[in-house]
Each structure stands twice: as C-alpha cells, then as structure tokens.
Short mmCIF file of C-alpha atoms in Angstrom, two decimals:
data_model
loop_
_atom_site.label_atom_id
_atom_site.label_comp_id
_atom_site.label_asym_id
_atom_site.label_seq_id
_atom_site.Cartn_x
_atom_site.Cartn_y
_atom_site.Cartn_z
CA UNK A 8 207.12 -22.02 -180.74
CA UNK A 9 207.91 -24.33 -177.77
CA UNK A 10 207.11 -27.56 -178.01
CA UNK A 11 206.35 -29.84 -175.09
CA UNK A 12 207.36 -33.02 -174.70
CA UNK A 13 205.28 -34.41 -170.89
CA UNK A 14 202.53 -36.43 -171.67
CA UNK A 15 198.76 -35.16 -171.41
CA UNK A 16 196.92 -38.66 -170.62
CA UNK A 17 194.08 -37.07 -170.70
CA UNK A 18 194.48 -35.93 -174.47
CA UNK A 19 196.21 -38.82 -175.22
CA UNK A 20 193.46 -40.62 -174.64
CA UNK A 21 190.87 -39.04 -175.99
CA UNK A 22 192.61 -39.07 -178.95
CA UNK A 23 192.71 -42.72 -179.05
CA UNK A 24 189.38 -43.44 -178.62
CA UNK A 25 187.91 -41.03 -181.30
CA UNK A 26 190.59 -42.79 -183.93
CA UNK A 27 190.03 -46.25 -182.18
CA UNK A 28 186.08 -45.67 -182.95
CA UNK A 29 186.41 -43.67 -186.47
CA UNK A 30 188.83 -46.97 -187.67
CA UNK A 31 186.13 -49.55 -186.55
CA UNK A 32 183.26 -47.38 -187.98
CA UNK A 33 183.78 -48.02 -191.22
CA UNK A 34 187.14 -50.33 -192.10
CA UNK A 35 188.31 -47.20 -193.59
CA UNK A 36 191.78 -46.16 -193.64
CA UNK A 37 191.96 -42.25 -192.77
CA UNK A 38 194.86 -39.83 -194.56
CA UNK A 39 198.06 -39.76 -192.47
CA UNK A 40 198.33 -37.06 -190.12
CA UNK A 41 200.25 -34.29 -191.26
CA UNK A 42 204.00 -33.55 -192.01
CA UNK A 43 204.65 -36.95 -191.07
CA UNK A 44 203.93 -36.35 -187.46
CA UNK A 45 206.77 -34.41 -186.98
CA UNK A 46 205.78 -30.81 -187.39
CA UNK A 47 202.36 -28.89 -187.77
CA UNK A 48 200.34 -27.70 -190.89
CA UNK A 49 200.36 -24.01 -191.54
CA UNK A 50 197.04 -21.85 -192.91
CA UNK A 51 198.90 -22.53 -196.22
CA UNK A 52 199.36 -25.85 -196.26
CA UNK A 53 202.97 -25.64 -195.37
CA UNK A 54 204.98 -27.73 -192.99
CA UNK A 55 206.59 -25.90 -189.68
CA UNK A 56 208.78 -28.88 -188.89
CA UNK A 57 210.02 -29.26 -185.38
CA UNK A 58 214.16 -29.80 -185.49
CA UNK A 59 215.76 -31.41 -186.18
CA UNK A 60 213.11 -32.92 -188.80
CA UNK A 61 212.93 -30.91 -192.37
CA UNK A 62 211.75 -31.50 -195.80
CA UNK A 63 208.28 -30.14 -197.21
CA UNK A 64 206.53 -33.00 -195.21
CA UNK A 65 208.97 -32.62 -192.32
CA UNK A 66 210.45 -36.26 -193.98
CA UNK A 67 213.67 -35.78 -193.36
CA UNK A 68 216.53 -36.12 -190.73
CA UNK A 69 218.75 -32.69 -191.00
CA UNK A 70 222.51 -33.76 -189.42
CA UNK A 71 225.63 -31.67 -188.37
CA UNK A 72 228.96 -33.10 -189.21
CA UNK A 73 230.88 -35.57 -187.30
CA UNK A 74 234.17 -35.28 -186.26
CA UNK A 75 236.67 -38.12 -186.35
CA UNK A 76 238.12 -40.27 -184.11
CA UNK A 77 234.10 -40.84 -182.74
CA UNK A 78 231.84 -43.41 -181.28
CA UNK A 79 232.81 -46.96 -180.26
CA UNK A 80 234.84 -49.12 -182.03
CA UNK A 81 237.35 -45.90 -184.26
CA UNK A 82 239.85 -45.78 -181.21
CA UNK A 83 240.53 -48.48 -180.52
CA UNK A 84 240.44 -49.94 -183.43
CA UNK A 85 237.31 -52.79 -182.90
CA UNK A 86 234.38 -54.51 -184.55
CA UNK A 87 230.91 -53.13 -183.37
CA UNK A 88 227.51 -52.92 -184.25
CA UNK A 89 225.29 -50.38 -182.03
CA UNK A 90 224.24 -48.98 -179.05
CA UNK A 91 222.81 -46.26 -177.07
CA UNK A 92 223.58 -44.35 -174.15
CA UNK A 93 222.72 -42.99 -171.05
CA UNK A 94 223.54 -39.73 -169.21
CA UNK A 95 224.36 -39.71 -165.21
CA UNK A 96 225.18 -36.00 -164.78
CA UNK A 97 228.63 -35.77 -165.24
CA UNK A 98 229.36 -38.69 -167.87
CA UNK A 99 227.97 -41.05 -170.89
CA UNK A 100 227.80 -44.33 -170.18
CA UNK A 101 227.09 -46.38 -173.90
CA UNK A 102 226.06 -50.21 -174.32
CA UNK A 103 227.45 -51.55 -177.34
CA UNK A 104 227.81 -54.72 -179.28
CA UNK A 105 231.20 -55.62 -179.85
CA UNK A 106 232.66 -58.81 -181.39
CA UNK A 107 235.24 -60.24 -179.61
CA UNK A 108 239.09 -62.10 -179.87
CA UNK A 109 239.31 -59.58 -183.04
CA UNK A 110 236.46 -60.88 -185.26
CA UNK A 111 234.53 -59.36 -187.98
CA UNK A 112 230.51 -59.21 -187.79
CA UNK A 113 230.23 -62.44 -189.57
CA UNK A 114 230.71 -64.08 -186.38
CA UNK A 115 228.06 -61.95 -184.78
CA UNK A 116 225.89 -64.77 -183.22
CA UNK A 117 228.63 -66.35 -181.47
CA UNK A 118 231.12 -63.50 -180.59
CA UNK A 119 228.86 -60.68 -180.12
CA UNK A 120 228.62 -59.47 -176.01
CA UNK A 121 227.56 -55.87 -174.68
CA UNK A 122 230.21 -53.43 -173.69
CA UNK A 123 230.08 -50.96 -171.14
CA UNK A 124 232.46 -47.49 -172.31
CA UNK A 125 232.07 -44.30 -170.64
CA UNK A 126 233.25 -40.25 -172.43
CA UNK A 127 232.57 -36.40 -171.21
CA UNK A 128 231.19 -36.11 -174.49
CA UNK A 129 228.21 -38.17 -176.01
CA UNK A 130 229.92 -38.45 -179.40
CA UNK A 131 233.15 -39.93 -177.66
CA UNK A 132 235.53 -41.84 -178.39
CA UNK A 133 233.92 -44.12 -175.91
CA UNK A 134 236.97 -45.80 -172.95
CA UNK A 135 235.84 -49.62 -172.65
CA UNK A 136 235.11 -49.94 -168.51
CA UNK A 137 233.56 -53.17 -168.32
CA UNK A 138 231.39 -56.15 -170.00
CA UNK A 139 227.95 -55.84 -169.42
CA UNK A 140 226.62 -58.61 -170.96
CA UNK A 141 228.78 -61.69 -171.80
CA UNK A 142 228.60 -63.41 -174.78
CA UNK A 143 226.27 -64.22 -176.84
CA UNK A 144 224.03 -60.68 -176.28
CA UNK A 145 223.67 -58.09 -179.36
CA UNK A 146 221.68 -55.43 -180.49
CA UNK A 147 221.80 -53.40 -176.80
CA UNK A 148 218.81 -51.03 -176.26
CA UNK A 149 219.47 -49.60 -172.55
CA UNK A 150 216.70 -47.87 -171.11
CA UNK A 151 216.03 -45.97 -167.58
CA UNK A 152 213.01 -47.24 -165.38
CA UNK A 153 210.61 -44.91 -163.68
CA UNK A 154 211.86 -46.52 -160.59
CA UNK A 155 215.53 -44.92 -161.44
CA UNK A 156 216.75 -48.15 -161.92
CA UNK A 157 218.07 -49.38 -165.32
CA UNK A 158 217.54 -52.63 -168.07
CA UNK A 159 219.33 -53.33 -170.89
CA UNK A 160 217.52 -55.00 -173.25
CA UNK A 161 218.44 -57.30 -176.11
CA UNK A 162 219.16 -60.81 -178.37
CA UNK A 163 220.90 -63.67 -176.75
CA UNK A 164 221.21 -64.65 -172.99
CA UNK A 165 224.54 -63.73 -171.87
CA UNK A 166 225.24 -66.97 -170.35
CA UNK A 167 228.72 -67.74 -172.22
CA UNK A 168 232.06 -65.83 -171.38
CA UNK A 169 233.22 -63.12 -171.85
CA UNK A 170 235.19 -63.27 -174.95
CA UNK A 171 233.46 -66.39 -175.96
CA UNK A 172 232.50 -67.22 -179.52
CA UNK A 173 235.33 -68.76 -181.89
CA UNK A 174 239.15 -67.52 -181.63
CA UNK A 175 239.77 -64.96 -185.02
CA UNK A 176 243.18 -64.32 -183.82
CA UNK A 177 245.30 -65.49 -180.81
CA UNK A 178 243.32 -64.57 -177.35
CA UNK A 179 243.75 -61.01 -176.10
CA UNK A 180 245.62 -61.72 -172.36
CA UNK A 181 243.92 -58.42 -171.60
CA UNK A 182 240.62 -60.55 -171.33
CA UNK A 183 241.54 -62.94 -169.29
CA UNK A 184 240.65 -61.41 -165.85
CA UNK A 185 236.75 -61.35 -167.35
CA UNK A 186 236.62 -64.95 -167.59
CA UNK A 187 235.56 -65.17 -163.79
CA UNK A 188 232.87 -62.40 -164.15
CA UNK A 189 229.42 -62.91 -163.88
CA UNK A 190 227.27 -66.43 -163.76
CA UNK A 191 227.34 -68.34 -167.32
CA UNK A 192 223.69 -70.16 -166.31
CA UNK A 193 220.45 -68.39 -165.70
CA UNK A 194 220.54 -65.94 -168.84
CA UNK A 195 217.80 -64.05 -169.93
CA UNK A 196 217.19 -61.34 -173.34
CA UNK A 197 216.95 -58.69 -170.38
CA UNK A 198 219.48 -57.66 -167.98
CA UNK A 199 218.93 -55.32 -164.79
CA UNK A 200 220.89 -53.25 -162.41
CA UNK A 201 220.68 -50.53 -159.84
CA UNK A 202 224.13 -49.05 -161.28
CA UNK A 203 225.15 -48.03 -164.71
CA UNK A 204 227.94 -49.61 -162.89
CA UNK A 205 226.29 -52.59 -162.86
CA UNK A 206 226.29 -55.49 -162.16
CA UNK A 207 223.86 -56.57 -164.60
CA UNK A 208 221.90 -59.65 -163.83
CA UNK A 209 219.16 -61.63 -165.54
CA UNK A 210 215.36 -60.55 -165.35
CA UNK A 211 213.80 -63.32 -163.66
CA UNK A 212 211.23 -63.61 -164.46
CA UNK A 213 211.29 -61.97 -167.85
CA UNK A 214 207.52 -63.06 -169.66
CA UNK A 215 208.52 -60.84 -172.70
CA UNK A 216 209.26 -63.82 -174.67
CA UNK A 217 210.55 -64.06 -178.04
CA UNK A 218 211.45 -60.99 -179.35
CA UNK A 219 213.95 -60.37 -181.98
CA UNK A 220 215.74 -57.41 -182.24
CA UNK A 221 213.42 -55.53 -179.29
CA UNK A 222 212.97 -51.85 -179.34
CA UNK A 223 211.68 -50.46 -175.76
CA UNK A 224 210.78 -47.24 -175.10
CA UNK A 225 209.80 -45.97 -171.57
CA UNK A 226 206.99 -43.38 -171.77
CA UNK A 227 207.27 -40.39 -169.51
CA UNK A 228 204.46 -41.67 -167.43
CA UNK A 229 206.37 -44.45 -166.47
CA UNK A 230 204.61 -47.44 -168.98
CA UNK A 231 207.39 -49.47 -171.03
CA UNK A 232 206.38 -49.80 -174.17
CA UNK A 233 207.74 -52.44 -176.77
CA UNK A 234 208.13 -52.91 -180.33
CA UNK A 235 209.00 -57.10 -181.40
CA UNK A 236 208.64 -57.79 -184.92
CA UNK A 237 205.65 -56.35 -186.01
CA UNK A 238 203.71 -55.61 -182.72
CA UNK A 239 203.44 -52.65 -180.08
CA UNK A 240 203.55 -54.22 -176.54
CA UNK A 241 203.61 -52.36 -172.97
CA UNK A 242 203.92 -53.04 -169.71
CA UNK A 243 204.08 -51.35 -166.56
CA UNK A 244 206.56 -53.58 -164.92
CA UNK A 245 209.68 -54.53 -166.90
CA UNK A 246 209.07 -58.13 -165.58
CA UNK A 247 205.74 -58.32 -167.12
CA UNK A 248 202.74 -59.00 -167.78
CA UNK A 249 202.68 -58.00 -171.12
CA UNK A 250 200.11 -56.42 -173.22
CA UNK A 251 200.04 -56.86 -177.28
CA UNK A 252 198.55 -52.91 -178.41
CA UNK A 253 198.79 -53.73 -181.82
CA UNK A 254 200.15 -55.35 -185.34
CA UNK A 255 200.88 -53.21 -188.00
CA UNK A 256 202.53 -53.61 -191.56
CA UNK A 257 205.34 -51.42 -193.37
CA UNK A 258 202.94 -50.50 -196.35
CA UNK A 259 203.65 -46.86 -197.83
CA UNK A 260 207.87 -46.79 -196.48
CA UNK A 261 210.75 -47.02 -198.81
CA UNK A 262 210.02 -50.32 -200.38
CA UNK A 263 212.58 -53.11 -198.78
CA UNK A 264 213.21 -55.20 -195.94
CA UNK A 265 212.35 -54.21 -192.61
CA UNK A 266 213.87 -54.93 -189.20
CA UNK A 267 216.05 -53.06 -186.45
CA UNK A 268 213.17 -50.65 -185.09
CA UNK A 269 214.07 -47.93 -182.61
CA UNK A 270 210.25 -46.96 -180.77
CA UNK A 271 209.91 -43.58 -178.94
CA UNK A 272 207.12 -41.24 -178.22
CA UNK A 273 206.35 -37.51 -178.38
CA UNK A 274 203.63 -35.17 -177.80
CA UNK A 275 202.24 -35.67 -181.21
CA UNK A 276 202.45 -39.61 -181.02
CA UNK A 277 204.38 -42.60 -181.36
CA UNK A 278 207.54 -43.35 -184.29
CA UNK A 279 209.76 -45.85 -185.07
CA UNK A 280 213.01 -45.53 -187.49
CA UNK A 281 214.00 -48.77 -189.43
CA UNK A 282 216.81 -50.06 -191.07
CA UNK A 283 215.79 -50.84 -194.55
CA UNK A 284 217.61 -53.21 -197.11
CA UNK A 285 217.24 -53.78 -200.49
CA UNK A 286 219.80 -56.98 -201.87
CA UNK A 287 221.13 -56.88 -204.97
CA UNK A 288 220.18 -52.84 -205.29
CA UNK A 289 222.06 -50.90 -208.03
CA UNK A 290 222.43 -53.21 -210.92
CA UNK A 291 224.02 -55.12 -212.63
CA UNK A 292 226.50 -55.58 -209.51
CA UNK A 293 224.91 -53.71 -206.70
CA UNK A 294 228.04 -52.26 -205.11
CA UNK A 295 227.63 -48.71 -205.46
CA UNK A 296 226.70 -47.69 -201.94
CA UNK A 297 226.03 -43.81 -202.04
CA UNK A 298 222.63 -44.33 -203.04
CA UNK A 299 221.49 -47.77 -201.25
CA UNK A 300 218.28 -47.87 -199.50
CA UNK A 301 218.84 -48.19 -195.32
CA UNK A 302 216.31 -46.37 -193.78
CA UNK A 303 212.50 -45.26 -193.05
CA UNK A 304 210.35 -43.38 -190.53
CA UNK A 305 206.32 -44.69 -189.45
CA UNK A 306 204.23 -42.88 -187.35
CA UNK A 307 201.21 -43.30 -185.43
CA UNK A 308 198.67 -41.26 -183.50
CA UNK A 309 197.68 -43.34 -180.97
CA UNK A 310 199.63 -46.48 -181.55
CA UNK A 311 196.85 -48.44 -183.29
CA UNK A 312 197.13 -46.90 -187.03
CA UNK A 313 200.12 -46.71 -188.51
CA UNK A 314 201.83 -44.55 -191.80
CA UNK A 315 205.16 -44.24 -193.17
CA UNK A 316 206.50 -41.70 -195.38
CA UNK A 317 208.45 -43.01 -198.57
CA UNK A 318 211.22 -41.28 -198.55
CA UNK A 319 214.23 -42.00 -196.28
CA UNK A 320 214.71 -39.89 -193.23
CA UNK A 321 218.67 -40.29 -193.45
CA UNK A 322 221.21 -42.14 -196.29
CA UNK A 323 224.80 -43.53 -196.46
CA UNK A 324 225.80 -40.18 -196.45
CA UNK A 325 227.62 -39.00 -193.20
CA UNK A 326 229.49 -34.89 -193.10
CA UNK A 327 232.48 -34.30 -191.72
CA UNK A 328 233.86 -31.29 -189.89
CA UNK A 329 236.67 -31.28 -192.46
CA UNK A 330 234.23 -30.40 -195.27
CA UNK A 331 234.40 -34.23 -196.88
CA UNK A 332 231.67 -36.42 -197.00
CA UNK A 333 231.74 -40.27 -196.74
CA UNK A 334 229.87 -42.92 -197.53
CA UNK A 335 228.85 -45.81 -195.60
CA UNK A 336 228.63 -48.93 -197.30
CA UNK A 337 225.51 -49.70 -195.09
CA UNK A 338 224.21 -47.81 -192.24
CA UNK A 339 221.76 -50.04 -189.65
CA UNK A 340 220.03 -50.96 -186.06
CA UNK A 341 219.33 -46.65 -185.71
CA UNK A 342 218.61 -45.68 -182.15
CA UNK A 343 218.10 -41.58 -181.23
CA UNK A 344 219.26 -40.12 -178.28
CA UNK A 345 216.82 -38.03 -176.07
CA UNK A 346 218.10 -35.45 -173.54
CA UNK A 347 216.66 -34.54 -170.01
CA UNK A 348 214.21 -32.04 -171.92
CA UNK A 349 213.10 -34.93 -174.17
CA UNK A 350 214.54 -33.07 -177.17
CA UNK A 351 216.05 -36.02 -179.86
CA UNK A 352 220.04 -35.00 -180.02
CA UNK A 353 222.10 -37.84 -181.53
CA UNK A 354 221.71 -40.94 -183.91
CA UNK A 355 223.10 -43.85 -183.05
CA UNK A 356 223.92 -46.15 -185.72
CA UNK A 357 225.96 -49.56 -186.53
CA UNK A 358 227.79 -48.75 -189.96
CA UNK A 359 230.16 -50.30 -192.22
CA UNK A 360 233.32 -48.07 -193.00
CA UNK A 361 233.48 -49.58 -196.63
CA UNK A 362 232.48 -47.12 -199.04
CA UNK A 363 231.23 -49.55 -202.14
CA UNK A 364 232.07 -53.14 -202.24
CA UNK A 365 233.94 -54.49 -205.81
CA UNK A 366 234.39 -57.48 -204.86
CA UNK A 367 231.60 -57.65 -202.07
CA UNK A 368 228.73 -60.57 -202.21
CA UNK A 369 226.50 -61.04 -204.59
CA UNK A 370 223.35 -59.49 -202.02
CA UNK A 371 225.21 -56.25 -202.59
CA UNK A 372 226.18 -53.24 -199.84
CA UNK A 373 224.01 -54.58 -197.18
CA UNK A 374 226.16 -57.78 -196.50
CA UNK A 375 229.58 -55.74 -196.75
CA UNK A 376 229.69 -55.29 -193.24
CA UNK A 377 230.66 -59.25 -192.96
CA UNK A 378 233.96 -58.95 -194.28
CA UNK A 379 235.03 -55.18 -193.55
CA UNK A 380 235.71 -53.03 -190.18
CA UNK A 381 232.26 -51.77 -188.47
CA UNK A 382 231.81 -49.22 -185.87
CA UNK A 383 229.74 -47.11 -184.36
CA UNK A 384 228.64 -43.96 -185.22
CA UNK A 385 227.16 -41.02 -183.30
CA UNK A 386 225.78 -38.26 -185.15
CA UNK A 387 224.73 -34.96 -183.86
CA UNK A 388 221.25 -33.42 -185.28
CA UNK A 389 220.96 -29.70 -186.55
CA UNK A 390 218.77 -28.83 -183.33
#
C-alpha cells in the first residue's frame, strides 16, 4: 500500500473538530490512536507499520548501518552538535553547530555558531563552505518556506564573530578572513535568506519570542508550525503573528527529562522525537552507556491531544557497514530528514563518540559529551 503524504484540509479538519468536541464533552481522555500513529490496525489486531517504523505497535525506528568517515565534524576532525539539511537538486547543503578555536561542547553557549557544509551525498562527510550564523547561535533547524525562500531557525542571536567565544587553543589563521563577515548588532533567534548561499540576515521583525531549543516544521500547505517548550504554535508568515495551538505534557514516554523536540507532520497526524535523559542512570556509577535512556516518540491526531509510546524509538546503539556496532555515550537534539516525496530518510543526531564514561561526572553518560569529541551523525532508515 501507498501511502500519501499531501495534506487533505478538508479531512484534517474534520478530524479536529470531532476530537476537539469528543475531548470537551466529557474531560475524558480517549485511548491513543493506533500503532502509535505510525502504521494502521489490521482485522487482527496487528500493526502494518509504514517504514521505516516497526515493532508490534509500529514503536520503533528500524536503521541501516552507517559507514565511516560520515556527517559533520569525523573529517575534519571538529566539535559539533546537530543539524539538518536541505536538498537543491544536485547537492546537500547542512546547518550545523560547531564549536569553535578547537573547543569541546562545554563551551557551547559561548563558542557555538552555525556552519554551512555542502556533499553529493546526504550522509557526507560534509566540506565546511561558509558561516551561517556567527557566534553565539546553536541548535540549527533549517527549514524551506512556501515562498521558496529559506530560515534557519535557532538559540542565540548571531551577533558576535565568527570564531568568537573563549580561545581553547591558539586561533586558527584560517578564520581570520570571517572576522569581517556579516553585522555583529541587530541579531535575532531566526535568520533568513533567498540562497542556501546565503547571506543570512536577521528576521526583523521576528514576534516568535522566547523559545528554547525551537522545532519548526512547515506543513505542506504552506502554515509553519512550531514546537517551544511545551506548546504547538503556527503561523503563516515566518515573521509572525503567532498562534499558541496547544500545551501538552510528556505523560506515558520513557520516563526522563525532556527537551530537543524535532515536530513534523504526516497524513495520519502530527509527531515529535525527543531527546530523553535520565542522570545518574545505571547504578551505582552510571557510566555504562549501551543501555541509557535518550529518546521518545508522541503523537497527536490533530495537534490538541497528545500520547507517547514508552518505549524508545532508537538507543545508543549505531551499525556499521563493517558488521561492528558502537555505542554512543549519549545520542541527542534528533532531527529526520524528509525527501521531495515526503518519505522520512535520515536521522540527524548530535552524539558523543565516548562509549561509557569511567571517570565521567557524577550525572552519568548524558554529561560525557562535555569533556569528549562530538559529532554529527547521519543515519540512513531501512525504507
């Protein structure tokens, strides 16, 4: 079976309103929907998942293996934390977070800026072209507007250099023709630009407000929709005015803390992955990572009522090509991939390349990423 990703607005609504007046008619919360929203119920009461999800409530993210050198931040040799990218017809263009003058994550809220790489391939290895955002800008979510142009949307304001932030080594020369790029006044948590090119200048206005760690989706009809904390905002301008849809809890998920959302839509409704974290997991030391807690799945119908299904859709478990398998000492700020048919490809993740943590902190894998090398890591999905 085929399954159709365009929008029906006229289902879509429907739908909403006969949930929207079945949740006020009573204060009742329904059952979740189905195979976690991510497949359809069979005569039997089976699950016929739709790839690359799996699992007998279609729970689970099913992978291919990854081949090394990958991603951002394996070759060269650099600290990241995360991106996405974005497809022009003949190459990938990815927005990153990368630390600069060689330090680690710990320095993440002074050193972090957005890089611009480009590859043939989608898994890389990413070439660095240019800066898109200067320092201090992190967490990257780029996105396409219905008007062809593009945003990039994130923390910080961009308004310091480009390898600003605190010296961790000697200053790379190879920087120093950046210092004169781009204005360090005016900033704004959303950037915009006719190119993937760039350059990339400040939404003015931007009325999104505060918003940490943002995940915007654009829906096929054009409407930006928003994710901040724990509400579902859209728009149908990326300047604004925004709308508040909803507030909704994590209740039912892999117990743990939530943050990092990636928000996207389908024909059956709207999801959002997480990066989940448990501190001081695995006593009595905690620095066993092959079995930590990092992620979760919710789903929602019409973007009002929310579920999540308790089991993890993916672990600190990535497959190689070679046959090996390797653990990631934590594995965070998830964002998916879609192709021009709308079909999910790729994860996107931030991860830490330590594989347990002896002598890590006390919190356990979560907070090894300050003091080891982190990249990022595309993974292709079994679809």
């Amino acid at each position: 079976k085929e399954f159709s990703f365009k929008s029906n607005m006229a289902k879509l609504v429907a739908v909403v309103l006969v949930a929207s007046l079945l949740a006020l008619g009573n204060g009742v919360r329904a059952d979740p929907p189905p195979c976690s929203l991510n497949g359809d119920k069979q005569s039997d009461g089976s699950c016929k998942c739709q790839k690359p999800w799996t699992g007998p409530n279609c729970e689970t993210i099913s992978f291919k293996p990854v081949t090394f050198p990958q991603g951002y931040g394996m070759s060269p040799n650099v600290t990241t934390w995360g991106g996405n990218a974005i497809f022009d017809g003949s190459q990938y263009h990815i927005y990153v977070s990368r630390m600069t003058n060689d330090c680690l994550l710990n320095s993440w809220g002074q050193n972090s800026r957005i890089d611009h790489g480009v590859s043939s391939s989608i898994t890389g290895p990413y070439v660095f072209k240019d800066v898109a955002v200067n320092t201090w800008a992190h967490n990257a979510a780029p996105i396409k507007l219905k008007d062809g142009s593009y945003a990039i949307v994130h923390i910080g304001d961009g308004t310091g250099p480009p390898n600003g932030g605190k010296n961790c080594t000697p200053t790379d020369s190879s920087f120093d023709s950046f210092q004169k790029m781009g204005s360090y006044a005016g900033g704004s948590t959303i950037h915009v630009s006719k190119s993937l090119d760039g350059p990339w200048t400040p939404l003015v206005p931007n009325t999104l407000g505060g918003c940490n760690n943002p995940a915007p989706w654009v829906h096929p009809n054009g409407t930006i929709f928003i994710v901040c904390g724990g509400s579902l905002k859209k728009t149908e301008n990326i300047a604004g005015p925004w709308t508040t849809v909803s507030s909704f809890s994590h209740s039912g998920g892999p117990p743990g803390n939530y943050e990092d959302p990636f928000l996207y839509t389908d024909s059956r409704g709207f999801h959002l992955l997480y990066h989940v974290y448990n501190t001081h997991e695995n006593p009595p030391h905690g620095h066993e990572c092959f079995n930590s807690t990092v992620s979760a799945h919710a789903f929602s119908v019409d973007g009002y009522t929310w579920y999540s299904n308790p089991k993890q859709p993916y672990t600190t478990q990535v497959e190689l090509t070679t046959g090996q398998t390797v653990t990631v000492a934590t594995r965070e700020r998830p964002k998916l991939y879609f192709d021009d048919n709308g079909q999910m490809t790729h994860l996107f993740n931030g991860v830490c390349s330590a594989a347990n943590c002896p002598n890590g902190p006390a919190t356990g894998c979560v907070d090894c990423k300050y003091a080891n090398w982190d990249y990022t890591l595309i993974q292709p999905l079994d679809v």
